Amino acid sequence: MGKVYLAYDLRLEKNWAVKEIESGRGGVLRERDVLKKMKHPALPGIVDIIEERGYTYLVMDYIWGINLKELCRAKKKIPGKTILRWGIELCDVLDYLHNQKPPVIYRDLKPENLIIGKKGKLFLVDFGIALIRDRHSAEERLGTAGYAAPEQYRGRAAVQSDIYGLGMVLKELVKCGRYQGEDLCALEQIIEKCTRRNVMERYQSVRTVKHRLTRLLYRKRQTGLLSAAGAVFVMAGCLLLFQQEINIQKQEETYQEALETGARQEKDAAQAYEQAVKMKPEKEEVYLALLNTYIARGETKAGIQRIRELAERYEKRLPREHKLWTEIGRLYFRGSIRDPYFSVNYKKAEEYFSMDPKDSREKRSYLNLCRIFSCYSDEIPWEEAGKALEYLRGMLGEEEN
């Protein structure tokens, strides 16, 4: 949006980028408001704003480099490690934006808006359609075809919309990069989850994506080291066996202490439970205890969001048929008397029951009830609901026969 000029400052003897936008366009106010308070090494800073003859000029740091679109067109084979490193850097700047108060949703992630500067450092530019997400913000159908998330075409945007764009950018880089073998499969799985059509099925925070990419990058670095020093590791492993047993015992003691701290519902109960999750992420009981802590505080929705983030981070350690989603589904189905700000939501309940991988009678019963009740308004006609329940009982009876 708008033209960008390269300007030379005779007094300071340095280059600036000057963006020219018609003053009446909303994009200029949006970009100015977003960038003027941002301080991040991957973002250009605004040094001056000039209004003249119906135009606004944003004087910004000039970033020397080439954008990713041009880099791919030049048929440069980008190494796999570089793709991962750029992905991590992009996650870092998105996490910075999403944690502003209120959050900033970028909404236009694409290779053209990503510049690779000196020493291969990544920069994010052009905030013309970024959204400052407060409760008064009006959303528009904005984005670039092929990169914008499906919900943006309906005039909606959330942090998960940027995660979708991140996935599409990584997908583009993989096409023009040197990435193959086992690691390619792992990266494609990350991309696939980032770009799912359903917002709730994507990663819920860029921190989780960054964690996945960092782990993959670390694994690539370690592969060469392990092959060169295998014998050394074997010897070290033998020497560490005894120490490992001691560490396991200490971890169990620390884990139990964390549970006891949380059970006393002290002010640091949530922190204690999160520590317990890190130590034993396979234990469902800790996630549910953490959720109950949030409920007791009257912060149920924040608790559900945190449980989702932790479950995604440790999904490989959790039992395949865990009950976390079912418990959250029940919470949305029944509501909570301990949290007056949390209300029944049958659509949400249906969503979480559907996420339970186990096909059980209980799950089917809840799903049927959610679909029936969600057709009504907040005041459910119980006579009709009773008929629906009778019908459901009949269906379940036939299944048993």
Coordinates of C-alpha atoms in Angstrom, one line a residue:
M1 CA 0.0 0.0 0.0
G2 CA 1.6 3.3 -1.2
K3 CA 4.9 4.0 -2.8
V4 CA 8.3 3.7 -1.1
Y5 CA 11.3 5.9 -2.0
L6 CA 14.9 5.7 -1.1
A7 CA 16.1 9.0 0.4
Y8 CA 19.6 10.2 1.4
D9 CA 20.0 12.3 4.5
L10 CA 22.7 14.9 3.6
R11 CA 23.2 15.9 7.3
L12 CA 23.4 12.5 8.8
E13 CA 24.9 10.9 5.6
K14 CA 22.6 7.9 5.7
N15 CA 19.7 6.3 3.7
W16 CA 16.1 6.4 4.8
A17 CA 13.0 4.6 3.4
V18 CA 10.2 7.1 2.8
K19 CA 6.7 5.6 2.3
E20 CA 4.1 7.9 0.6
I21 CA 0.4 7.2 1.3
E22 CA -2.7 9.2 0.6
S23 CA -3.7 10.8 3.9
G24 CA -7.3 9.7 3.6
R25 CA -6.5 6.0 3.5
G26 CA -6.9 4.0 6.7
G27 CA -3.7 2.2 6.1
V28 CA -1.4 5.1 6.8
L29 CA -2.9 5.7 10.3
R30 CA -2.8 2.0 11.0
E31 CA 0.9 1.6 9.9
R32 CA 1.9 4.7 11.8
D33 CA 0.1 3.6 15.0
V34 CA 1.6 0.1 14.8
L35 CA 5.2 1.0 14.1
K36 CA 5.7 4.2 16.1
K37 CA 5.7 2.2 19.4
M38 CA 7.5 -0.9 18.2
K39 CA 11.1 -1.6 19.2
H40 CA 12.2 -5.0 17.8
P41 CA 15.4 -5.8 15.8
A42 CA 13.3 -7.3 13.0
L43 CA 11.1 -4.3 12.5
P44 CA 11.8 -1.0 10.8
G45 CA 11.5 2.0 13.1
I46 CA 9.7 5.2 12.2
V47 CA 11.9 8.3 12.7
D48 CA 9.6 11.0 11.3
I49 CA 6.0 11.6 10.0
I50 CA 5.4 14.4 7.4
E51 CA 2.0 15.6 6.2
E52 CA 2.0 17.5 2.9
R53 CA -0.5 18.2 0.1
G54 CA -2.9 15.4 0.9
Y55 CA -0.1 12.8 1.5
T56 CA 1.5 11.3 4.6
Y57 CA 5.2 10.4 4.4
L58 CA 6.5 7.9 6.9
V59 CA 10.3 8.2 7.2
M60 CA 11.6 4.8 8.3
D61 CA 14.9 2.9 8.7
Y62 CA 16.2 1.7 5.3
I63 CA 16.7 -2.0 5.3
W64 CA 19.1 -3.1 2.6
G65 CA 18.5 -6.6 1.2
I66 CA 16.3 -8.8 -1.0
N67 CA 12.8 -10.0 -0.3
L68 CA 12.0 -13.7 -0.2
K69 CA 9.9 -13.6 -3.3
E70 CA 12.9 -12.3 -5.3
L71 CA 15.2 -14.8 -3.7
C72 CA 13.0 -17.7 -4.8
R73 CA 12.6 -16.2 -8.3
A74 CA 16.4 -16.1 -8.6
K75 CA 16.3 -19.9 -8.0
K76 CA 18.6 -19.7 -5.1
K77 CA 18.7 -23.1 -3.3
I78 CA 18.2 -22.1 0.3
P79 CA 19.7 -24.6 2.8
G80 CA 17.3 -26.4 5.2
K81 CA 19.0 -24.9 8.3
T82 CA 18.5 -21.4 6.9
I83 CA 14.8 -22.0 6.3
L84 CA 14.4 -23.2 9.9
R85 CA 16.4 -20.2 11.2
W86 CA 14.3 -17.7 9.3
G87 CA 11.1 -19.5 10.5
I88 CA 12.3 -19.1 14.1
E89 CA 13.2 -15.4 13.6
L90 CA 9.7 -14.8 12.1
C91 CA 8.1 -16.6 15.0
D92 CA 10.0 -14.4 17.4
V93 CA 8.8 -11.1 15.8
L94 CA 5.2 -12.4 15.5
D95 CA 5.3 -13.4 19.2
Y96 CA 6.4 -9.8 20.0
L97 CA 3.5 -8.4 18.1
H98 CA 0.9 -10.8 19.5
N99 CA 2.0 -10.0 23.1
Q100 CA 1.5 -6.2 22.7
K101 CA -1.4 -4.7 24.7
P102 CA -3.7 -4.8 22.8
P103 CA -2.3 -7.5 20.5
V104 CA -1.2 -6.6 16.9
I105 CA -2.3 -9.0 14.2
Y106 CA -0.1 -8.6 11.1
R107 CA -2.6 -10.2 8.6
D108 CA -0.4 -10.0 5.5
L109 CA 2.5 -12.5 5.8
K110 CA 3.9 -13.3 2.4
P111 CA 7.4 -13.6 0.9
E112 CA 7.3 -10.0 -0.5
N113 CA 7.0 -8.5 3.0
L114 CA 10.0 -10.4 4.4
I115 CA 13.5 -8.9 3.6
I116 CA 16.7 -10.8 4.1
G117 CA 19.3 -8.2 5.1
K118 CA 23.0 -8.2 5.9
K119 CA 24.3 -11.5 7.4
G120 CA 21.1 -13.3 6.4
K121 CA 19.0 -11.6 9.1
L122 CA 15.2 -11.5 8.5
F123 CA 13.1 -8.3 8.6
L124 CA 9.3 -7.9 8.5
V125 CA 8.0 -4.8 6.7
D126 CA 4.8 -3.2 5.5
F127 CA 2.2 -2.9 8.3
G128 CA -0.4 -1.3 6.0
I129 CA -3.2 -3.8 7.0
A130 CA -2.0 -4.8 10.5
L131 CA -4.8 -4.9 13.0
I132 CA -4.5 -3.5 16.6
R133 CA -6.8 -6.0 18.3
D134 CA -8.9 -4.2 20.9
R135 CA -12.6 -4.7 21.5
H136 CA -13.4 -1.6 19.5
S137 CA -11.5 -2.5 16.4
A138 CA -13.4 -3.0 13.2
E139 CA -12.2 -5.8 11.0
E140 CA -12.0 -5.8 7.2
R141 CA -11.7 -8.5 4.5
L142 CA -8.0 -8.0 4.0
G143 CA -5.0 -10.1 3.0
T144 CA -3.2 -11.6 0.0
A145 CA -4.8 -14.5 -1.9
G146 CA -2.8 -17.7 -1.3
Y147 CA -1.4 -16.5 2.0
A148 CA -4.3 -15.1 3.9
A149 CA -6.2 -17.4 6.3
P150 CA -9.8 -18.4 5.4
E151 CA -11.3 -16.5 8.2
Q152 CA -9.8 -13.2 6.9
Y153 CA -12.1 -13.4 3.9
R154 CA -15.0 -13.4 6.3
G155 CA -13.7 -10.2 8.0
R156 CA -12.2 -12.0 11.0
A157 CA -8.6 -12.2 12.2
A158 CA -6.8 -13.6 15.2
V159 CA -3.2 -14.6 16.1
Q160 CA -3.9 -18.0 14.5
S161 CA -4.4 -16.1 11.2
D162 CA -0.8 -15.1 11.3
I163 CA 0.2 -18.7 12.1
Y164 CA -1.6 -19.7 8.9
G165 CA 0.4 -17.1 7.0
L166 CA 3.6 -18.3 8.6
G167 CA 2.9 -21.8 7.4
M168 CA 2.3 -20.6 3.9
V169 CA 5.6 -18.7 3.8
L170 CA 7.4 -21.8 5.1
K171 CA 5.7 -23.9 2.4
E172 CA 7.0 -21.5 -0.2
L173 CA 10.5 -21.6 1.1
V174 CA 10.5 -25.4 1.1
K175 CA 9.6 -25.4 -2.6
C176 CA 12.6 -23.3 -3.5
G177 CA 15.0 -24.7 -0.9
R178 CA 17.3 -27.7 -0.4
Y179 CA 15.3 -29.6 2.1
Q180 CA 15.0 -33.4 2.0
G181 CA 14.8 -36.6 4.0
E182 CA 13.3 -37.2 7.4
D183 CA 13.6 -33.6 8.5
L184 CA 11.5 -32.5 5.5
C185 CA 8.7 -34.8 6.6
A186 CA 8.8 -33.3 10.1
L187 CA 8.8 -29.7 8.7
E188 CA 5.8 -30.5 6.4
Q189 CA 3.9 -31.8 9.5
I190 CA 4.4 -28.4 11.2
I191 CA 3.4 -26.6 8.0
E192 CA 0.3 -28.8 7.7
K193 CA -0.9 -28.0 11.2
C194 CA -0.2 -24.2 10.7
T195 CA -2.4 -24.1 7.6
R196 CA -5.5 -26.0 8.6
R197 CA -8.7 -24.4 7.6
N198 CA -10.2 -24.7 11.1
V199 CA -8.7 -22.0 13.4
M200 CA -8.9 -24.2 16.5
E201 CA -7.0 -27.1 14.8
R202 CA -3.9 -24.9 14.2
Y203 CA -1.2 -24.2 16.7
Q204 CA -2.6 -21.7 19.2
S205 CA 0.5 -19.6 19.6
V206 CA 3.6 -18.9 17.6
R207 CA 5.7 -19.8 20.6
T208 CA 4.6 -23.4 20.1
V209 CA 5.6 -23.2 16.4
K210 CA 9.0 -21.7 17.4
H211 CA 9.5 -24.5 19.9
R212 CA 8.9 -27.1 17.1
L213 CA 11.2 -25.4 14.6
T214 CA 13.9 -24.9 17.2
R215 CA 13.8 -28.6 18.1
L216 CA 14.0 -29.6 14.5
L217 CA 17.0 -27.2 13.9
Y218 CA 18.8 -28.6 17.0
R219 CA 18.2 -32.1 15.7
K220 CA 19.8 -31.3 12.3
R221 CA 22.9 -29.9 14.1
Q222 CA 23.1 -32.8 16.4
T223 CA 23.0 -35.4 13.6
G224 CA 26.5 -34.7 12.4
L225 CA 27.9 -34.5 15.9
L226 CA 26.4 -37.8 16.9
S227 CA 27.9 -39.7 13.9
A228 CA 31.4 -38.2 14.6
A229 CA 31.4 -38.8 18.4
G230 CA 29.2 -41.9 18.9
A231 CA 31.7 -43.8 20.9
V232 CA 32.2 -40.9 23.3
F233 CA 28.4 -40.7 23.9
V234 CA 28.2 -44.4 24.6
M235 CA 30.9 -44.2 27.3
A236 CA 29.3 -41.1 28.8
G237 CA 25.9 -42.9 28.8
C238 CA 27.4 -45.7 30.9
L239 CA 28.9 -43.3 33.4
L240 CA 25.6 -41.4 33.7
L241 CA 23.3 -44.3 34.5
F242 CA 23.8 -44.1 38.2
Q243 CA 23.3 -40.3 38.2
Q244 CA 20.2 -40.7 36.1
E245 CA 18.6 -42.9 38.8
I246 CA 19.3 -40.2 41.4
N247 CA 17.8 -37.5 39.1
I248 CA 14.6 -39.5 38.6
Q249 CA 14.2 -39.8 42.3
K250 CA 14.7 -36.1 42.8
Q251 CA 12.3 -35.3 40.0
E252 CA 9.6 -37.4 41.6
E253 CA 10.1 -35.6 44.9
T254 CA 10.0 -32.2 43.2
Y255 CA 6.9 -33.2 41.3
Q256 CA 5.1 -34.2 44.4
E257 CA 6.1 -30.9 46.1
A258 CA 4.7 -29.0 43.1
L259 CA 1.4 -30.9 43.4
E260 CA 1.2 -30.1 47.1
T261 CA 1.9 -26.4 46.6
G262 CA -0.8 -26.3 43.9
A263 CA -3.3 -28.2 46.1
R264 CA -3.1 -25.6 48.8
Q265 CA -4.3 -23.0 46.2
E266 CA -1.6 -20.6 47.0
K267 CA -1.1 -17.5 44.8
D268 CA 1.7 -19.4 43.0
A269 CA -0.5 -22.5 42.4
A270 CA -0.6 -22.1 38.7
Q271 CA 3.1 -21.7 38.5
A272 CA 3.6 -24.9 40.6
Y273 CA 1.3 -26.9 38.4
E274 CA 3.0 -25.7 35.2
Q275 CA 6.3 -26.8 36.7
A276 CA 4.8 -30.2 37.4
V277 CA 3.6 -30.4 33.7
K278 CA 7.1 -29.7 32.5
M279 CA 8.4 -32.5 34.7
K280 CA 5.7 -35.1 33.8
P281 CA 3.8 -33.9 30.8
E282 CA 2.2 -37.4 30.4
K283 CA 0.1 -36.9 33.6
E284 CA -3.4 -35.7 32.8
E285 CA -4.1 -35.0 36.4
V286 CA -1.7 -32.0 36.4
Y287 CA -3.4 -30.3 33.4
L288 CA -6.8 -30.7 35.0
A289 CA -5.5 -29.4 38.4
L290 CA -4.1 -26.3 36.5
L291 CA -7.4 -25.8 34.8
N292 CA -9.2 -25.9 38.1
T293 CA -6.9 -23.3 39.5
Y294 CA -7.8 -20.9 36.7
I295 CA -11.5 -21.7 37.2
A296 CA -11.2 -20.9 40.9
R297 CA -9.7 -17.5 40.0
G298 CA -12.6 -16.8 37.6
E299 CA -10.3 -17.1 34.6
T300 CA -11.7 -20.2 33.0
K301 CA -11.2 -19.2 29.3
A302 CA -7.6 -18.2 30.0
G303 CA -7.1 -21.6 31.7
I304 CA -8.5 -23.5 28.7
Q305 CA -6.2 -21.5 26.3
R306 CA -3.2 -22.4 28.5
I307 CA -4.1 -26.1 28.6
R308 CA -4.3 -26.1 24.8
E309 CA -0.9 -24.6 24.5
L310 CA 0.7 -27.0 26.9
A311 CA -1.1 -30.0 25.4
E312 CA 0.2 -29.0 21.9
R313 CA 3.7 -28.6 23.3
Y314 CA 3.8 -32.0 24.9
E315 CA 1.3 -33.8 22.6
K316 CA 3.9 -36.7 21.9
R317 CA 4.2 -37.3 25.7
L318 CA 0.5 -37.4 26.4
P319 CA -1.5 -40.7 26.3
R320 CA -3.1 -41.1 22.9
E321 CA -6.6 -41.3 24.3
H322 CA -6.3 -38.7 27.0
K323 CA -9.4 -37.0 28.4
L324 CA -8.4 -33.4 28.4
W325 CA -10.6 -32.4 25.5
T326 CA -13.6 -34.3 26.9
E327 CA -13.2 -32.5 30.3
I328 CA -13.1 -29.1 28.6
G329 CA -16.2 -30.1 26.5
R330 CA -18.1 -31.0 29.7
L331 CA -17.1 -27.6 31.1
Y332 CA -18.5 -25.8 28.1
F333 CA -21.6 -28.0 28.3
R334 CA -22.4 -27.5 32.0
G335 CA -20.8 -24.1 32.6
S336 CA -19.1 -23.2 35.9
I337 CA -20.7 -21.9 39.1
R338 CA -17.3 -20.9 40.3
D339 CA -16.7 -18.5 37.4
P340 CA -19.6 -16.1 36.8
Y341 CA -17.8 -14.8 33.6
F342 CA -17.8 -18.3 32.0
S343 CA -21.1 -19.4 30.3
V344 CA -22.4 -22.5 28.6
N345 CA -21.5 -22.7 24.9
Y346 CA -22.8 -25.8 23.1
K347 CA -20.9 -25.0 19.9
K348 CA -17.6 -24.9 21.8
A349 CA -18.6 -28.1 23.7
E350 CA -19.2 -29.9 20.5
E351 CA -15.8 -28.7 19.1
Y352 CA -13.9 -30.1 22.1
F353 CA -15.9 -33.4 22.3
S354 CA -15.1 -33.9 18.6
M355 CA -11.4 -33.5 19.3
D356 CA -11.5 -36.6 21.6
P357 CA -9.9 -39.4 19.4
K358 CA -11.8 -42.2 21.2
D359 CA -15.2 -43.0 19.7
S360 CA -17.3 -43.8 22.8
R361 CA -21.0 -43.9 23.7
E362 CA -20.5 -41.0 26.0
K363 CA -18.9 -38.9 23.3
R364 CA -21.7 -39.6 20.8
S365 CA -24.3 -38.8 23.4
Y366 CA -22.7 -35.4 24.3
L367 CA -22.3 -34.6 20.6
N368 CA -25.9 -35.3 19.8
L369 CA -27.1 -33.1 22.8
C370 CA -24.7 -30.3 21.8
R371 CA -26.1 -30.3 18.2
I372 CA -29.7 -30.3 19.5
F373 CA -29.2 -27.6 22.2
S374 CA -27.1 -25.3 20.0
C375 CA -30.1 -24.9 17.6
Y376 CA -31.9 -22.9 20.3
S377 CA -31.3 -19.6 21.9
D378 CA -29.9 -19.1 25.4
E379 CA -33.3 -20.0 26.9
I380 CA -33.8 -23.6 26.0
P381 CA -37.4 -24.9 25.8
W382 CA -37.0 -27.8 28.1
E383 CA -40.1 -29.6 26.8
E384 CA -38.5 -29.8 23.4
A385 CA -35.2 -30.7 25.0
G386 CA -37.0 -33.6 26.8
K387 CA -38.3 -34.9 23.5
A388 CA -34.8 -34.7 22.1
L389 CA -33.4 -36.7 25.1
E390 CA -36.1 -39.3 24.7
Y391 CA -35.2 -39.6 21.0
L392 CA -31.5 -39.9 21.9
R393 CA -32.2 -42.6 24.4
G394 CA -34.1 -44.5 21.7
M395 CA -31.2 -44.2 19.3
L396 CA -28.7 -45.5 21.9
G397 CA -31.0 -48.4 22.8
E398 CA -31.2 -49.4 19.1
E399 CA -27.4 -49.3 18.9
E400 CA -27.1 -51.7 21.9
N401 CA -29.5 -54.1 20.1

